[in-house]
PDB file of C-alpha atoms and ligand atoms in Angstrom:
ATOM      1  CA  MET S   1      -3.649   2.979  -3.384  1.00 63.00           C
ATOM      2  CA  PRO S   2      -5.910   0.016  -2.544  1.00 66.00           C
ATOM      3  CA  ALA S   3      -7.766   0.084   0.761  1.00 65.00           C
ATOM      4  CA  ASP S   4      -5.305  -2.330   2.360  1.00 72.00           C
ATOM      5  CA  GLY S   5      -2.509   0.195   1.911  1.00 66.00           C
ATOM      6  CA  THR S   6      -0.565  -1.730  -0.697  1.00 79.00           C
ATOM      7  CA  SER S   7       0.874  -0.109  -3.771  1.00 85.00           C
ATOM      8  CA  ARG S   8      -0.295  -1.893  -6.890  1.00 94.00           C
ATOM      9  CA  PRO S   9       0.486   0.095 -10.006  1.00 97.00           C
ATOM     10  CA  GLY S  10       0.585  -3.027 -12.210  1.00 97.00           C
ATOM     11  CA  ALA S  11       3.569  -4.483 -14.011  1.00 97.00           C
ATOM     12  CA  GLN S  12       3.318  -2.494 -17.223  1.00 97.00           C
ATOM     13  CA  GLU S  13       6.025   0.072 -16.491  1.00 97.00           C
ATOM     14  CA  TRP S  14       8.567  -2.720 -15.838  1.00 98.00           C
ATOM     15  CA  VAL S  15       7.839  -4.609 -19.051  1.00 97.00           C
ATOM     16  CA  PRO S  16      10.407  -3.702 -21.714  1.00 98.00           C
ATOM     17  CA  PRO S  17       8.942  -3.218 -25.208  1.00 95.00           C
ATOM     18  CA  ASP S  18       9.825  -5.643 -27.999  1.00 95.00           C
ATOM     19  CA  ALA S  19      11.710  -7.937 -25.646  1.00 97.00           C
ATOM     20  CA  ASP S  20      12.273 -11.656 -26.107  1.00 98.00           C
ATOM     21  CA  VAL S  21      11.499 -14.078 -23.277  1.00 98.00           C
ATOM     22  CA  GLU S  22      15.043 -13.909 -21.933  1.00 98.00           C
ATOM     23  CA  ARG S  23      14.900 -10.130 -21.581  1.00 98.00           C
ATOM     24  CA  LEU S  24      11.423 -10.268 -20.092  1.00 98.00           C
ATOM     25  CA  THR S  25      12.700 -12.759 -17.521  1.00 98.00           C
ATOM     26  CA  GLU S  26      15.582 -10.478 -16.558  1.00 98.00           C
ATOM     27  CA  ALA S  27      13.359  -7.431 -16.357  1.00 98.00           C
ATOM     28  CA  ALA S  28      10.780  -9.169 -14.173  1.00 98.00           C
ATOM     29  CA  HIS S  29      13.273  -9.318 -11.296  1.00 98.00           C
ATOM     30  CA  ALA S  30      12.800  -5.579 -10.835  1.00 98.00           C
ATOM     31  CA  CYS S  31       9.004  -5.641 -10.965  1.00 98.00           C
ATOM     32  CA  ARG S  32       7.147  -3.795  -8.236  1.00 98.00           C
ATOM     33  CA  GLY S  33       3.770  -3.934  -9.948  1.00 98.00           C
ATOM     34  CA  CYS S  34       2.118  -5.237  -6.803  1.00 98.00           C
ATOM     35  CA  GLU S  35       3.195  -5.993  -3.249  1.00 98.00           C
ATOM     36  CA  LEU S  36       3.862  -9.706  -3.732  1.00 98.00           C
ATOM     37  CA  TRP S  37       7.528  -9.220  -4.621  1.00 98.00           C
ATOM     38  CA  ALA S  38       8.270  -8.092  -1.061  1.00 97.00           C
ATOM     39  CA  GLY S  39       7.540 -11.379   0.697  1.00 97.00           C
ATOM     40  CA  ALA S  40       8.872 -13.696  -2.003  1.00 98.00           C
ATOM     41  CA  THR S  41      12.417 -14.964  -2.479  1.00 98.00           C
ATOM     42  CA  GLN S  42      12.539 -14.139  -6.168  1.00 98.00           C
ATOM     43  CA  VAL S  43      10.460 -13.786  -9.280  1.00 98.00           C
ATOM     44  CA  VAL S  44       9.618 -17.018 -11.077  1.00 99.00           C
ATOM     45  CA  PHE S  45       9.182 -16.534 -14.794  1.00 98.00           C
ATOM     46  CA  SER S  46       8.844 -19.327 -17.333  1.00 98.00           C
ATOM     47  CA  ALA S  47      10.382 -22.517 -18.689  1.00 98.00           C
ATOM     48  CA  GLY S  48      10.316 -24.295 -22.006  1.00 98.00           C
ATOM     49  CA  PRO S  49      10.924 -23.294 -25.589  1.00 98.00           C
ATOM     50  CA  PRO S  50       9.608 -19.856 -26.617  1.00 98.00           C
ATOM     51  CA  ASP S  51       8.613 -21.307 -30.000  1.00 97.00           C
ATOM     52  CA  ALA S  52       6.344 -23.965 -28.497  1.00 98.00           C
ATOM     53  CA  ARG S  53       2.887 -24.429 -30.005  1.00 97.00           C
ATOM     54  CA  ILE S  54       1.356 -24.957 -26.599  1.00 98.00           C
ATOM     55  CA  ALA S  55       1.630 -22.616 -23.616  1.00 98.00           C
ATOM     56  CA  LEU S  56       0.632 -23.846 -20.172  1.00 98.00           C
ATOM     57  CA  VAL S  57      -0.385 -21.194 -17.681  1.00 98.00           C
ATOM     58  CA  GLY S  58      -0.396 -22.051 -13.982  1.00 98.00           C
ATOM     59  CA  GLU S  59      -1.490 -19.953 -11.045  1.00 98.00           C
ATOM     60  CA  GLN S  60       1.599 -18.752  -9.226  1.00 98.00           C
ATOM     61  CA  PRO S  61       4.880 -20.262  -8.063  1.00 98.00           C
ATOM     62  CA  GLY S  62       4.692 -22.478  -5.004  1.00 98.00           C
ATOM     63  CA  ASP S  63       7.111 -22.810  -2.114  1.00 98.00           C
ATOM     64  CA  ARG S  64       9.669 -24.855  -4.055  1.00 98.00           C
ATOM     65  CA  GLU S  65       9.402 -22.722  -7.161  1.00 98.00           C
ATOM     66  CA  ASP S  66       9.943 -19.593  -5.072  1.00 98.00           C
ATOM     67  CA  LEU S  67      13.155 -21.049  -3.656  1.00 98.00           C
ATOM     68  CA  GLU S  68      14.462 -22.424  -6.942  1.00 98.00           C
ATOM     69  CA  GLY S  69      13.308 -19.676  -9.280  1.00 98.00           C
ATOM     70  CA  GLU S  70      11.756 -22.109 -11.780  1.00 98.00           C
ATOM     71  CA  PRO S  71       8.085 -22.871 -12.444  1.00 98.00           C
ATOM     72  CA  PHE S  72       6.598 -26.293 -11.674  1.00 98.00           C
ATOM     73  CA  VAL S  73       9.634 -27.869 -10.036  1.00 98.00           C
ATOM     74  CA  GLY S  74       7.720 -28.936  -6.887  1.00 97.00           C
ATOM     75  CA  PRO S  75       4.967 -31.503  -6.265  1.00 97.00           C
ATOM     76  CA  ALA S  76       2.499 -29.913  -8.711  1.00 98.00           C
ATOM     77  CA  GLY S  77       5.219 -30.041 -11.356  1.00 98.00           C
ATOM     78  CA  ARG S  78       5.593 -33.763 -10.824  1.00 98.00           C
ATOM     79  CA  VAL S  79       1.880 -34.270 -11.422  1.00 98.00           C
ATOM     80  CA  LEU S  80       1.985 -32.031 -14.478  1.00 98.00           C
ATOM     81  CA  GLY S  81       4.985 -33.862 -15.930  1.00 98.00           C
ATOM     82  CA  GLU S  82       3.267 -37.186 -15.490  1.00 98.00           C
ATOM     83  CA  ALA S  83       0.078 -35.902 -17.123  1.00 98.00           C
ATOM     84  CA  LEU S  84       1.960 -34.384 -20.065  1.00 98.00           C
ATOM     85  CA  GLY S  85       3.771 -37.663 -20.676  1.00 98.00           C
ATOM     86  CA  ALA S  86       0.525 -39.631 -20.580  1.00 98.00           C
ATOM     87  CA  ALA S  87      -0.971 -37.158 -23.062  1.00 98.00           C
ATOM     88  CA  GLY S  88       1.916 -37.822 -25.453  1.00 98.00           C
ATOM     89  CA  LEU S  89       3.582 -34.450 -24.883  1.00 98.00           C
ATOM     90  CA  SER S  90       7.168 -33.858 -23.892  1.00 95.00           C
ATOM     91  CA  PRO S  91       8.517 -30.884 -21.902  1.00 92.00           C
ATOM     92  CA  ASP S  92      10.028 -29.670 -25.199  1.00 93.00           C
ATOM     93  CA  ASP S  93       6.527 -29.257 -26.605  1.00 96.00           C
ATOM     94  CA  VAL S  94       5.325 -26.770 -24.019  1.00 98.00           C
ATOM     95  CA  TYR S  95       6.129 -23.297 -22.800  1.00 98.00           C
ATOM     96  CA  VAL S  96       5.261 -23.125 -19.104  1.00 98.00           C
ATOM     97  CA  THR S  97       4.467 -20.003 -17.135  1.00 98.00           C
ATOM     98  CA  ASN S  98       2.216 -18.641 -14.392  1.00 98.00           C
ATOM     99  CA  ALA S  99      -0.499 -15.994 -14.226  1.00 98.00           C
ATOM    100  CA  VAL S 100       1.202 -14.424 -11.185  1.00 98.00           C
ATOM    101  CA  LYS S 101       4.977 -14.417 -10.964  1.00 98.00           C
ATOM    102  CA  HIS S 102       5.634 -14.066  -7.248  1.00 98.00           C
ATOM    103  CA  PHE S 103       4.671 -16.577  -4.540  1.00 98.00           C
ATOM    104  CA  ARG S 104       1.815 -15.419  -2.336  1.00 98.00           C
ATOM    105  CA  PHE S 105       1.700 -17.174   1.010  1.00 98.00           C
ATOM    106  CA  GLU S 106       0.735 -16.951   4.634  1.00 97.00           C
ATOM    107  CA  GLN S 107       3.425 -17.594   7.225  1.00 96.00           C
ATOM    108  CA  ARG S 108       2.353 -20.195   9.827  1.00 96.00           C
ATOM    109  CA  GLY S 109       5.254 -20.773  12.132  1.00 96.00           C
ATOM    110  CA  LYS S 110       8.000 -22.071   9.903  1.00 94.00           C
ATOM    111  CA  ARG S 111       5.643 -23.090   7.133  1.00 96.00           C
ATOM    112  CA  ARG S 112       4.627 -20.938   4.218  1.00 97.00           C
ATOM    113  CA  LEU S 113       1.090 -21.783   3.197  1.00 97.00           C
ATOM    114  CA  HIS S 114      -0.011 -21.088  -0.351  1.00 97.00           C
ATOM    115  CA  LYS S 115      -2.531 -18.282  -0.616  1.00 98.00           C
ATOM    116  CA  THR S 116      -4.573 -17.902  -3.786  1.00 97.00           C
ATOM    117  CA  PRO S 117      -3.850 -14.623  -5.561  1.00 98.00           C
ATOM    118  CA  ASP S 118      -6.609 -12.029  -5.675  1.00 97.00           C
ATOM    119  CA  VAL S 119      -8.067 -10.743  -8.907  1.00 96.00           C
ATOM    120  CA  ALA S 120      -6.044  -7.547  -8.266  1.00 97.00           C
ATOM    121  CA  HIS S 121      -2.790  -9.557  -8.319  1.00 98.00           C
ATOM    122  CA  ILE S 122      -3.804 -11.321 -11.522  1.00 97.00           C
ATOM    123  CA  ARG S 123      -4.575  -7.965 -13.093  1.00 96.00           C
ATOM    124  CA  ALA S 124      -1.352  -6.381 -11.859  1.00 97.00           C
ATOM    125  CA  CYS S 125       0.761  -9.215 -13.254  1.00 98.00           C
ATOM    126  CA  LEU S 126      -1.088  -9.575 -16.571  1.00 96.00           C
ATOM    127  CA  PRO S 127       1.338  -7.369 -18.577  1.00 96.00           C
ATOM    128  CA  TRP S 128       4.033 -10.052 -18.154  1.00 97.00           C
ATOM    129  CA  LEU S 129       1.732 -12.804 -19.410  1.00 97.00           C
ATOM    130  CA  ALA S 130       0.602 -10.635 -22.315  1.00 95.00           C
ATOM    131  CA  ALA S 131       4.201  -9.807 -23.248  1.00 95.00           C
ATOM    132  CA  GLU S 132       5.504 -13.360 -23.097  1.00 96.00           C
ATOM    133  CA  LEU S 133       2.551 -14.850 -24.958  1.00 95.00           C
ATOM    134  CA  ALA S 134       2.937 -12.169 -27.629  1.00 93.00           C
ATOM    135  CA  VAL S 135       6.461 -13.530 -28.168  1.00 95.00           C
ATOM    136  CA  VAL S 136       5.569 -17.213 -27.960  1.00 96.00           C
ATOM    137  CA  ARG S 137       2.379 -16.918 -30.020  1.00 94.00           C
ATOM    138  CA  PRO S 138       1.170 -20.408 -29.136  1.00 96.00           C
ATOM    139  CA  ARG S 139      -1.584 -22.104 -31.066  1.00 96.00           C
ATOM    140  CA  VAL S 140      -3.198 -23.206 -27.852  1.00 97.00           C
ATOM    141  CA  VAL S 141      -3.028 -21.864 -24.310  1.00 97.00           C
ATOM    142  CA  VAL S 142      -3.887 -24.326 -21.584  1.00 98.00           C
ATOM    143  CA  ALA S 143      -5.101 -22.591 -18.442  1.00 98.00           C
ATOM    144  CA  LEU S 144      -4.472 -24.748 -15.378  1.00 98.00           C
ATOM    145  CA  GLY S 145      -7.208 -23.838 -12.924  1.00 98.00           C
ATOM    146  CA  ALA S 146      -9.453 -20.864 -12.322  1.00 97.00           C
ATOM    147  CA  THR S 147      -6.755 -18.251 -11.696  1.00 98.00           C
ATOM    148  CA  ALA S 148      -5.072 -18.997 -15.007  1.00 98.00           C
ATOM    149  CA  GLY S 149      -8.465 -19.164 -16.699  1.00 97.00           C
ATOM    150  CA  ARG S 150      -9.323 -15.692 -15.470  1.00 96.00           C
ATOM    151  CA  ALA S 151      -5.971 -14.328 -16.598  1.00 95.00           C
ATOM    152  CA  VAL S 152      -6.225 -15.831 -20.073  1.00 95.00           C
ATOM    153  CA  LEU S 153      -9.920 -15.266 -20.773  1.00 93.00           C
ATOM    154  CA  GLY S 154     -10.415 -12.070 -18.765  1.00 91.00           C
ATOM    155  CA  ARG S 155     -13.499 -13.397 -17.025  1.00 93.00           C
ATOM    156  CA  THR S 156     -14.601 -15.762 -14.329  1.00 95.00           C
ATOM    157  CA  VAL S 157     -14.369 -19.329 -15.563  1.00 96.00           C
ATOM    158  CA  ARG S 158     -16.020 -22.506 -14.353  1.00 97.00           C
ATOM    159  CA  ILE S 159     -13.484 -25.215 -14.885  1.00 98.00           C
ATOM    160  CA  GLY S 160     -15.935 -28.061 -14.291  1.00 97.00           C
ATOM    161  CA  ALA S 161     -18.361 -26.794 -16.914  1.00 97.00           C
ATOM    162  CA  GLU S 162     -15.887 -25.528 -19.493  1.00 97.00           C
ATOM    163  CA  ARG S 163     -12.899 -27.843 -19.348  1.00 98.00           C
ATOM    164  CA  GLY S 164     -11.575 -30.042 -22.093  1.00 97.00           C
ATOM    165  CA  ARG S 165     -12.927 -28.159 -25.115  1.00 97.00           C
ATOM    166  CA  VAL S 166     -11.096 -25.788 -27.378  1.00 97.00           C
ATOM    167  CA  LEU S 167     -12.545 -22.379 -26.551  1.00 95.00           C
ATOM    168  CA  ASP S 168     -12.228 -19.403 -28.850  1.00 90.00           C
ATOM    169  CA  GLY S 169      -9.210 -17.522 -27.579  1.00 88.00           C
ATOM    170  CA  GLU S 170      -9.503 -14.589 -29.931  1.00 82.00           C
ATOM    171  CA  THR S 171     -12.282 -12.640 -28.314  1.00 72.00           C
ATOM    172  CA  VAL S 172     -10.982 -11.839 -24.876  1.00 67.00           C
ATOM    173  CA  PRO S 173     -13.059  -9.138 -23.207  1.00 57.00           C
ATOM    174  CA  GLY S 174     -10.733  -8.403 -20.308  1.00 49.00           C
ATOM    175  CA  PRO S 175      -7.552  -6.353 -20.142  1.00 49.00           C
ATOM    176  CA  GLY S 176      -4.459  -7.800 -21.749  1.00 57.00           C
ATOM    177  CA  ALA S 177      -4.460  -8.804 -25.376  1.00 64.00           C
ATOM    178  CA  ASP S 178      -7.068  -7.157 -27.606  1.00 66.00           C
ATOM    179  CA  ASP S 179      -7.241 -10.189 -29.839  1.00 72.00           C
ATOM    180  CA  GLY S 180      -6.504 -12.827 -27.233  1.00 82.00           C
ATOM    181  CA  TYR S 181      -3.373 -14.822 -26.558  1.00 90.00           C
ATOM    182  CA  ALA S 182      -3.909 -17.767 -28.877  1.00 93.00           C
ATOM    183  CA  PRO S 183      -6.500 -19.035 -31.344  1.00 92.00           C
ATOM    184  CA  GLY S 184      -7.479 -21.763 -28.898  1.00 95.00           C
ATOM    185  CA  VAL S 185      -7.785 -21.913 -25.128  1.00 97.00           C
ATOM    186  CA  VAL S 186      -8.286 -25.113 -23.162  1.00 98.00           C
ATOM    187  CA  LEU S 187      -9.298 -24.975 -19.517  1.00 98.00           C
ATOM    188  CA  THR S 188      -8.425 -27.772 -17.157  1.00 98.00           C
ATOM    189  CA  THR S 189      -7.835 -28.398 -13.473  1.00 98.00           C
ATOM    190  CA  HIS S 190      -4.735 -27.268 -11.692  1.00 97.00           C
ATOM    191  CA  PRO S 191      -2.397 -30.203 -11.001  1.00 98.00           C
ATOM    192  CA  SER S 192      -2.275 -29.192  -7.304  1.00 97.00           C
ATOM    193  CA  ALA S 193      -5.940 -30.165  -7.040  1.00 97.00           C
ATOM    194  CA  LEU S 194      -4.900 -33.779  -7.556  1.00 97.00           C
ATOM    195  CA  LEU S 195      -2.495 -33.554  -4.639  1.00 96.00           C
ATOM    196  CA  ARG S 196      -5.367 -32.635  -2.346  1.00 96.00           C
ATOM    197  CA  LEU S 197      -7.444 -35.724  -3.174  1.00 97.00           C
ATOM    198  CA  ARG S 198      -7.174 -38.383  -0.497  1.00 96.00           C
ATOM    199  CA  GLU S 199      -8.685 -41.390  -2.249  1.00 98.00           C
ATOM    200  CA  SER S 200      -6.505 -42.977  -4.873  1.00 97.00           C
ATOM    201  CA  ALA S 201      -9.543 -43.702  -7.052  1.00 98.00           C
ATOM    202  CA  ASP S 202     -10.364 -39.968  -7.059  1.00 98.00           C
ATOM    203  CA  ARG S 203      -6.777 -39.099  -7.908  1.00 98.00           C
ATOM    204  CA  GLU S 204      -6.764 -41.574 -10.764  1.00 98.00           C
ATOM    205  CA  ALA S 205     -10.002 -40.206 -12.171  1.00 98.00           C
ATOM    206  CA  ALA S 206      -8.699 -36.643 -11.886  1.00 98.00           C
ATOM    207  CA  MET S 207      -5.459 -37.637 -13.599  1.00 98.00           C
ATOM    208  CA  THR S 208      -7.370 -39.317 -16.429  1.00 98.00           C
ATOM    209  CA  ALA S 209      -9.402 -36.133 -16.934  1.00 98.00           C
ATOM    210  CA  LEU S 210      -6.310 -33.895 -16.848  1.00 98.00           C
ATOM    211  CA  VAL S 211      -4.548 -36.122 -19.372  1.00 98.00           C
ATOM    212  CA  ALA S 212      -7.603 -36.059 -21.649  1.00 98.00           C
ATOM    213  CA  ASP S 213      -7.701 -32.237 -21.535  1.00 98.00           C
ATOM    214  CA  LEU S 214      -3.986 -31.977 -22.331  1.00 98.00           C
ATOM    215  CA  ALA S 215      -4.470 -34.399 -25.221  1.00 98.00           C
ATOM    216  CA  VAL S 216      -7.240 -32.151 -26.578  1.00 98.00           C
ATOM    217  CA  ALA S 217      -4.786 -29.243 -26.449  1.00 98.00           C
ATOM    218  CA  GLY S 218      -2.077 -31.310 -28.129  1.00 98.00           C
ATOM    219  CA  GLU S 219      -4.442 -32.281 -30.915  1.00 98.00           C
ATOM    220  CA  ALA S 220      -5.605 -28.699 -31.450  1.00 97.00           C
ATOM    221  CA  ALA S 221      -2.012 -27.507 -31.546  1.00 97.00           C
ATOM    222  CA  GLY S 222      -1.292 -29.987 -34.313  1.00 93.00           C
ATOM    223  CA  ARG S 223       0.961 -32.315 -32.520  1.00 68.00           C
TER     224      ARG S 223
HETATM  225  N1  URA H 301       1.664 -24.192  -9.090  1.00 53.64           N
HETATM  226  C1  URA H 301       1.592 -23.298 -10.092  1.00 53.64           C
HETATM  227  O1  URA H 301       0.529 -22.854 -10.472  1.00 53.64           O
HETATM  228  N2  URA H 301       2.692 -22.929 -10.668  1.00 53.64           N
HETATM  229  C2  URA H 301       3.897 -23.378 -10.317  1.00 53.64           C
HETATM  230  O2  URA H 301       4.873 -22.956 -10.914  1.00 53.64           O
HETATM  231  C3  URA H 301       3.951 -24.320  -9.275  1.00 53.64           C
HETATM  232  C4  URA H 301       2.825 -24.712  -8.671  1.00 53.64           C
HETATM  233 FE1  SF4 H 302       5.233  -7.754 -10.485  1.00 53.64          FE
HETATM  234 FE2  SF4 H 302       3.645  -9.859 -10.835  1.00 53.64          FE
HETATM  235 FE3  SF4 H 302       5.489  -9.896  -8.941  1.00 53.64          FE
HETATM  236 FE4  SF4 H 302       3.347  -8.392  -8.643  1.00 53.64          FE
HETATM  237  S1  SF4 H 302       3.393 -10.638  -8.761  1.00 53.64           S
HETATM  238  S2  SF4 H 302       5.475  -7.769  -8.253  1.00 53.64           S
HETATM  239  S3  SF4 H 302       2.993  -7.706 -10.756  1.00 53.64           S
HETATM  240  S4  SF4 H 302       5.884  -9.804 -11.142  1.00 53.64           S
END
């Protein structure tokens, strides 16, 4: 057991073998692979067509996603939808999921404040990401932010230095998929980062960069 007293066996024993995305989604409701299930309303799995050529990986569900049970239905989802549209991609073109499937937060009075998952949570939840991406088999995985980047590439990533290029996704050193999750991986910023920018000029520049990165992914995926 980790030093903080939590039980974190990892998700593997809850992941059914040879399951499609629908069965994985059902099975994830029972997951006790780490302690995050206990505070959350429900598991949030994925959205979008399982035969998509592009998979987008976020960090973890937010407050709204936790309540609704769907990824990217809150403010970050609005930003993402706008960016996808500007990059010439429709929601039907992308499978959308998260590195961590339960909402991690800190209670402050009535508010639930997002808390970034630890590496241990990413690792615990990785069997779900590996299983779903093995079904989807996208041509390109887009990692939205550093948490997703770590999950997909199995290492610390520097979004600023590595974003917007198609990285080799087939030689992933970390746990998860021996031969990676997709031929190509594109790192970009998390859409939530745009929501934190106060100046509209900064937001516009960040949106332009996010759109450009998504367009790179779209191109590499052949659409
Ligand atoms: N942020 C994420 O990373 N994922 C969601 O589903 C919502 C917000
Ligand atoms: Fe399981 Fe992931 Fe939820 Fe932890 S965060 S309980 S590993 S689904």
